Coordinates of C-alpha atoms and ligand atoms in Angstrom, one line a residue:
M692 CA 9.9 -19.7 -7.4
K693 CA 8.8 -22.1 -10.1
P694 CA 5.5 -22.0 -12.1
G695 CA 3.0 -23.8 -9.9
D696 CA 4.5 -22.7 -6.6
A697 CA 2.1 -21.2 -4.1
I698 CA 2.4 -17.7 -2.6
A699 CA 0.3 -15.6 -0.3
I700 CA -0.6 -11.9 -0.7
E701 CA -3.0 -9.6 1.1
D702 CA -6.6 -9.1 0.1
P703 CA -7.1 -6.3 -0.5
S704 CA -3.7 -5.1 -1.7
Y705 CA -1.8 -3.3 -4.5
F706 CA -0.5 -6.7 -5.6
Y707 CA -4.0 -7.9 -6.1
S708 CA -4.2 -5.6 -9.0
L709 CA -0.9 -6.6 -10.7
P710 CA -0.6 -9.5 -13.1
L711 CA 3.0 -9.9 -11.9
F712 CA 2.7 -13.2 -10.0
Q713 CA 0.1 -14.7 -12.3
S714 CA 2.3 -14.2 -15.3
A715 CA 5.1 -16.0 -13.5
G716 CA 2.7 -19.0 -13.2
L717 CA 2.5 -18.8 -9.5
K718 CA -0.6 -19.9 -7.6
I719 CA -1.9 -17.0 -5.5
F720 CA -3.7 -17.4 -2.1
Y721 CA -5.1 -14.5 -0.1
L722 CA -4.7 -13.3 3.4
R723 CA -7.6 -11.1 4.5
V724 CA -6.7 -7.7 5.9
D725 CA -8.6 -6.3 8.9
Q726 CA -8.0 -3.1 10.9
D727 CA -4.8 -4.7 12.2
G728 CA -3.5 -6.1 9.0
I729 CA -3.4 -9.8 8.2
N730 CA -4.0 -12.6 10.7
P731 CA -0.8 -14.7 11.3
D732 CA -3.0 -17.8 11.9
D733 CA -4.2 -17.6 8.3
V734 CA -0.6 -18.0 7.2
V735 CA -0.3 -21.2 9.1
K736 CA -3.6 -22.5 7.6
L737 CA -2.5 -21.6 4.0
Y738 CA 0.8 -23.3 4.6
R739 CA -0.8 -26.5 5.8
K740 CA -3.2 -26.5 2.9
H741 CA -1.2 -25.2 0.0
R742 CA 2.5 -25.2 1.1
I743 CA 2.9 -21.5 0.4
R744 CA 6.5 -20.7 -0.4
M745 CA 6.5 -16.9 -0.1
I746 CA 4.5 -14.2 1.8
F747 CA 4.2 -10.8 0.3
L748 CA 3.2 -8.0 2.7
N749 CA 2.8 -4.2 2.8
P750 CA 2.7 -3.9 6.6
S751 CA 2.8 -0.1 7.1
F752 CA 0.0 2.2 5.9
Q753 CA -1.0 -0.4 3.5
N754 CA -2.2 0.3 0.0
P755 CA -5.3 0.5 -0.3
T756 CA -6.5 0.2 3.3
G757 CA -4.1 2.5 5.1
V758 CA -3.9 0.1 8.0
S759 CA -0.7 -1.1 9.7
L760 CA 0.1 -4.6 10.9
H761 CA -0.3 -4.8 14.7
P762 CA 3.0 -5.1 16.6
L763 CA 1.9 -8.4 18.1
R764 CA 1.0 -9.7 14.7
R765 CA 4.3 -8.5 13.4
K766 CA 6.2 -10.5 16.0
K767 CA 4.1 -13.6 15.3
I768 CA 4.3 -13.5 11.6
I769 CA 8.1 -13.3 11.7
E770 CA 8.2 -16.3 14.1
I771 CA 5.9 -18.2 11.8
S772 CA 7.9 -17.3 8.7
S773 CA 11.2 -18.5 10.2
E774 CA 9.7 -21.6 11.9
L775 CA 8.0 -22.8 8.6
G776 CA 10.9 -21.5 6.4
I777 CA 8.6 -19.2 4.3
P778 CA 10.5 -16.2 3.1
L779 CA 8.7 -12.9 3.6
V780 CA 8.8 -9.9 1.3
E781 CA 8.2 -6.6 3.0
D782 CA 7.1 -4.0 0.5
D783 CA 7.4 -0.7 2.4
P784 CA 7.0 2.5 0.4
Y785 CA 5.1 4.3 3.2
S786 CA 6.7 3.8 6.6
L787 CA 8.7 7.1 6.4
I788 CA 5.4 9.0 6.1
S789 CA 3.9 8.3 9.5
F790 CA 1.8 11.0 11.1
K791 CA 2.6 10.0 14.6
G792 CA 6.0 11.6 15.0
E793 CA 8.4 8.7 14.9
N794 CA 8.6 6.4 11.8
A795 CA 6.7 3.2 11.7
T796 CA 8.9 0.2 12.5
T797 CA 9.7 -2.3 9.8
L798 CA 9.5 -6.1 9.9
K799 CA 13.1 -6.1 8.5
S800 CA 14.3 -4.3 11.7
M801 CA 13.0 -7.2 13.7
D802 CA 14.4 -9.9 11.4
E803 CA 16.9 -12.1 13.2
N804 CA 17.1 -15.0 10.7
G805 CA 17.6 -13.1 7.4
N806 CA 14.2 -14.4 6.3
I807 CA 12.9 -11.1 5.1
L808 CA 13.5 -9.4 1.8
Y809 CA 12.9 -5.7 2.3
I810 CA 11.8 -3.4 -0.6
S811 CA 11.3 0.3 -0.6
S812 CA 11.2 3.2 -3.0
L813 CA 11.4 6.9 -3.6
S814 CA 8.1 6.8 -5.5
K815 CA 5.9 7.9 -2.6
I816 CA 8.3 10.3 -0.8
V817 CA 10.3 12.0 -3.6
A818 CA 9.1 11.3 -7.2
S819 CA 7.7 8.2 -8.8
G820 CA 9.1 9.2 -12.1
L821 CA 12.7 8.6 -10.8
R822 CA 11.9 4.9 -10.7
I823 CA 14.4 4.4 -7.8
G824 CA 13.9 1.7 -5.3
W825 CA 16.0 -0.6 -3.2
V826 CA 16.1 -4.1 -1.8
I827 CA 17.7 -5.3 1.4
G828 CA 18.3 -9.0 1.8
P829 CA 20.8 -11.9 2.1
P830 CA 23.8 -11.3 -0.2
K831 CA 23.0 -14.5 -2.2
V832 CA 19.6 -13.3 -3.0
I833 CA 20.8 -9.8 -3.9
D834 CA 23.4 -11.2 -6.2
R835 CA 20.8 -13.2 -8.1
L836 CA 18.5 -10.1 -8.3
A837 CA 21.4 -7.9 -9.5
D838 CA 22.2 -10.5 -12.2
A839 CA 18.5 -10.7 -13.3
K840 CA 18.4 -6.9 -13.4
Q841 CA 21.6 -6.8 -15.5
Q842 CA 20.1 -9.3 -17.9
V843 CA 16.8 -7.5 -18.2
D844 CA 18.0 -3.9 -18.8
Y845 CA 21.7 -3.6 -18.1
G846 CA 21.0 -1.7 -15.0
H847 CA 19.1 1.5 -14.1
S848 CA 19.8 4.9 -15.7
I849 CA 22.8 6.4 -14.0
F850 CA 21.3 9.9 -14.2
S851 CA 18.3 9.1 -11.9
Q852 CA 20.6 7.2 -9.6
W853 CA 22.9 10.2 -9.3
A854 CA 20.0 12.6 -8.7
A855 CA 18.5 10.3 -6.0
N856 CA 21.9 9.9 -4.3
E857 CA 22.4 13.7 -4.2
F858 CA 19.0 14.2 -2.7
L859 CA 19.3 11.4 -0.1
K860 CA 22.7 12.7 1.1
D861 CA 21.6 16.3 1.4
P862 CA 20.6 17.6 4.9
Y863 CA 17.5 18.9 3.1
F864 CA 16.2 15.3 2.8
D865 CA 15.0 15.3 6.5
I866 CA 13.5 18.7 6.2
H867 CA 11.6 17.4 3.1
I868 CA 10.3 14.3 4.8
N869 CA 9.1 16.4 7.8
R870 CA 7.3 18.8 5.5
L871 CA 5.8 15.9 3.5
K872 CA 4.4 14.4 6.7
R873 CA 2.9 17.7 7.8
E874 CA 1.3 18.4 4.5
L875 CA 0.0 14.8 4.1
K876 CA -1.4 14.9 7.6
K877 CA -3.3 18.2 6.8
R878 CA -4.8 16.5 3.7
R879 CA -5.6 13.4 5.7
D880 CA -7.4 15.5 8.3
E881 CA -9.2 17.4 5.6
I882 CA -10.5 14.3 3.7
V883 CA -11.7 12.8 7.0
R884 CA -13.5 16.0 7.9
R885 CA -15.1 16.3 4.5
L886 CA -16.1 12.6 4.4
N887 CA -17.8 13.1 7.7
V888 CA -19.6 16.2 6.6
Y889 CA -20.7 15.1 3.1
L890 CA -21.1 11.4 3.5
H891 CA -22.1 11.1 7.2
G892 CA -23.7 7.7 7.8
E893 CA -23.0 6.6 4.2
V894 CA -19.3 5.7 4.5
E895 CA -17.2 3.8 7.0
F896 CA -13.4 4.1 7.1
I897 CA -10.4 3.6 9.3
T898 CA -8.5 6.9 9.7
P899 CA -5.0 6.2 8.3
E900 CA -2.0 7.1 10.6
G901 CA 0.3 7.5 7.6
G902 CA 0.6 7.0 3.9
I903 CA -1.6 8.5 1.2
H904 CA -4.7 6.3 0.9
I905 CA -8.0 6.1 2.6
W906 CA -10.2 3.0 2.1
C907 CA -13.9 3.6 2.4
R908 CA -16.8 1.2 2.6
L909 CA -20.1 2.6 1.2
N910 CA -23.0 1.5 3.3
Q911 CA -25.3 1.1 0.3
P912 CA -24.6 -1.3 -2.6
F913 CA -23.4 0.5 -5.7
N914 CA -22.3 -0.3 -9.2
D915 CA -18.5 0.3 -9.5
K916 CA -18.4 1.2 -13.1
Q917 CA -21.4 3.5 -13.0
L918 CA -20.1 5.4 -10.0
L919 CA -16.7 5.8 -11.5
E920 CA -18.2 7.1 -14.8
E921 CA -20.5 9.5 -13.1
S922 CA -17.6 10.7 -10.9
M923 CA -15.3 11.2 -13.9
R924 CA -18.1 13.2 -15.6
K925 CA -18.1 15.5 -12.5
G926 CA -14.3 15.7 -12.6
V927 CA -13.3 13.6 -9.7
S928 CA -11.6 10.2 -9.6
F929 CA -11.2 7.3 -7.2
V930 CA -10.2 3.6 -7.5
P931 CA -13.0 1.1 -7.2
G932 CA -12.3 -1.4 -4.5
S933 CA -12.6 -4.3 -6.8
V934 CA -9.3 -3.4 -8.4
Y935 CA -7.5 -4.1 -5.1
G936 CA -9.6 -6.8 -3.5
S937 CA -12.4 -9.3 -3.5
G938 CA -14.6 -7.5 -1.0
K939 CA -17.6 -5.6 -2.4
G940 CA -18.6 -2.0 -1.8
Y941 CA -15.3 -0.2 -1.3
V942 CA -13.6 2.8 -2.9
R943 CA -10.0 4.1 -2.4
F944 CA -9.3 7.8 -2.3
T945 CA -5.8 9.1 -2.5
Y946 CA -5.2 12.4 -0.7
G947 CA -1.5 12.7 -1.6
R948 CA -2.1 14.4 -4.9
G949 CA -3.8 17.7 -5.4
E950 CA -4.0 20.6 -2.9
T951 CA -5.7 20.5 0.5
E952 CA -8.1 23.2 -0.7
Q953 CA -9.3 20.9 -3.5
I954 CA -10.4 18.0 -1.2
E955 CA -13.7 19.5 -0.2
E956 CA -14.7 20.1 -3.8
G957 CA -13.6 16.5 -4.7
I958 CA -15.7 14.9 -1.9
S959 CA -18.6 17.1 -2.8
R960 CA -18.5 16.1 -6.4
F961 CA -18.1 12.4 -5.4
T962 CA -21.2 12.8 -3.2
D963 CA -23.1 14.3 -6.2
A964 CA -22.0 11.4 -8.3
L965 CA -23.2 8.9 -5.7
N966 CA -26.5 10.6 -5.4
A967 CA -26.9 10.6 -9.2
C968 CA -26.3 6.9 -9.2
K969 CA -28.9 6.3 -6.5
Q970 CA -31.5 8.0 -8.6
K971 CA -30.8 5.8 -11.7
Ligands
LIG1270 C1 2.5 -1.0 -1.7 C2 3.1 -0.5 -3.0 N1 4.2 -1.1 -3.5 C3 4.8 -0.7 -4.6 C4 4.3 0.4 -5.3 C5 5.0 0.8 -6.5 O1 6.1 1.5 -6.2 P1 7.2 1.9 -7.3 O2 6.7 3.1 -8.0 O3 8.4 2.0 -6.5 O4 7.3 0.7 -8.3 C6 3.1 1.0 -4.8 C7 2.6 2.1 -5.6 O5 1.4 2.5 -5.6 C8 2.5 0.6 -3.6 O6 1.5 1.2 -3.1

């Protein structure tokens, strides 16, 4: 990519919050995410209008919405990306933590033309502090990336690579993932239950089928900053939706951290904070 090149990312998305692409001088265009992920027709429109040269997607249990790209849309987006010659980056830290039994499929597993660069990480399934991730892509691209990495920091710490490798090889890894899925599902069920009890009629959300985030729309307008300050005073935190997207009136809760037993208290405190803001 060169400064001035156009790319497309999801709105809302984790990448919306990062200055990564802006600081590389890229022009960013947005693909709106609905309950089935992005709409492939929007990619075609953006291509015609702005000649986008890369699509960056988080198709499974997306951060922050928790939604997954619909299988038909997956197929179509891959077709479009290869017909128009637009490389697709699949950022996939969550597909191993699906609550439905089998793992979510990846776009990369359907890629016949080598058009997809696949990225994943141990951050959401083992430990974010390890800073271990990986990329799957055409050898030419991988060589360039490896060279860039070498020039930036001479390669990653060998100690964390060794620890990660030991963990991945160990038969315990599968046991760990299954336990993680079970525990996260419990927390997902609990947060959904508590949102329905404490904020019935005041929030709307799509129940995530995997991952660690739940994206809620509050039915009444609110001031992001004031609600966050009030919540922090009461000892509970969330991410205001404006951090991740252009839509108004959203908050993101993460149920991955903390214990299941703390979720009720967290939602109860958030409800108090919301009520306090209404009265101001
Ligand atoms: C979609 C997505 N991609 C990437 C990351 C960052 O992962 P890592 O810790 O591997 O840099 C996150 C973390 O929140 C994420 O949600």
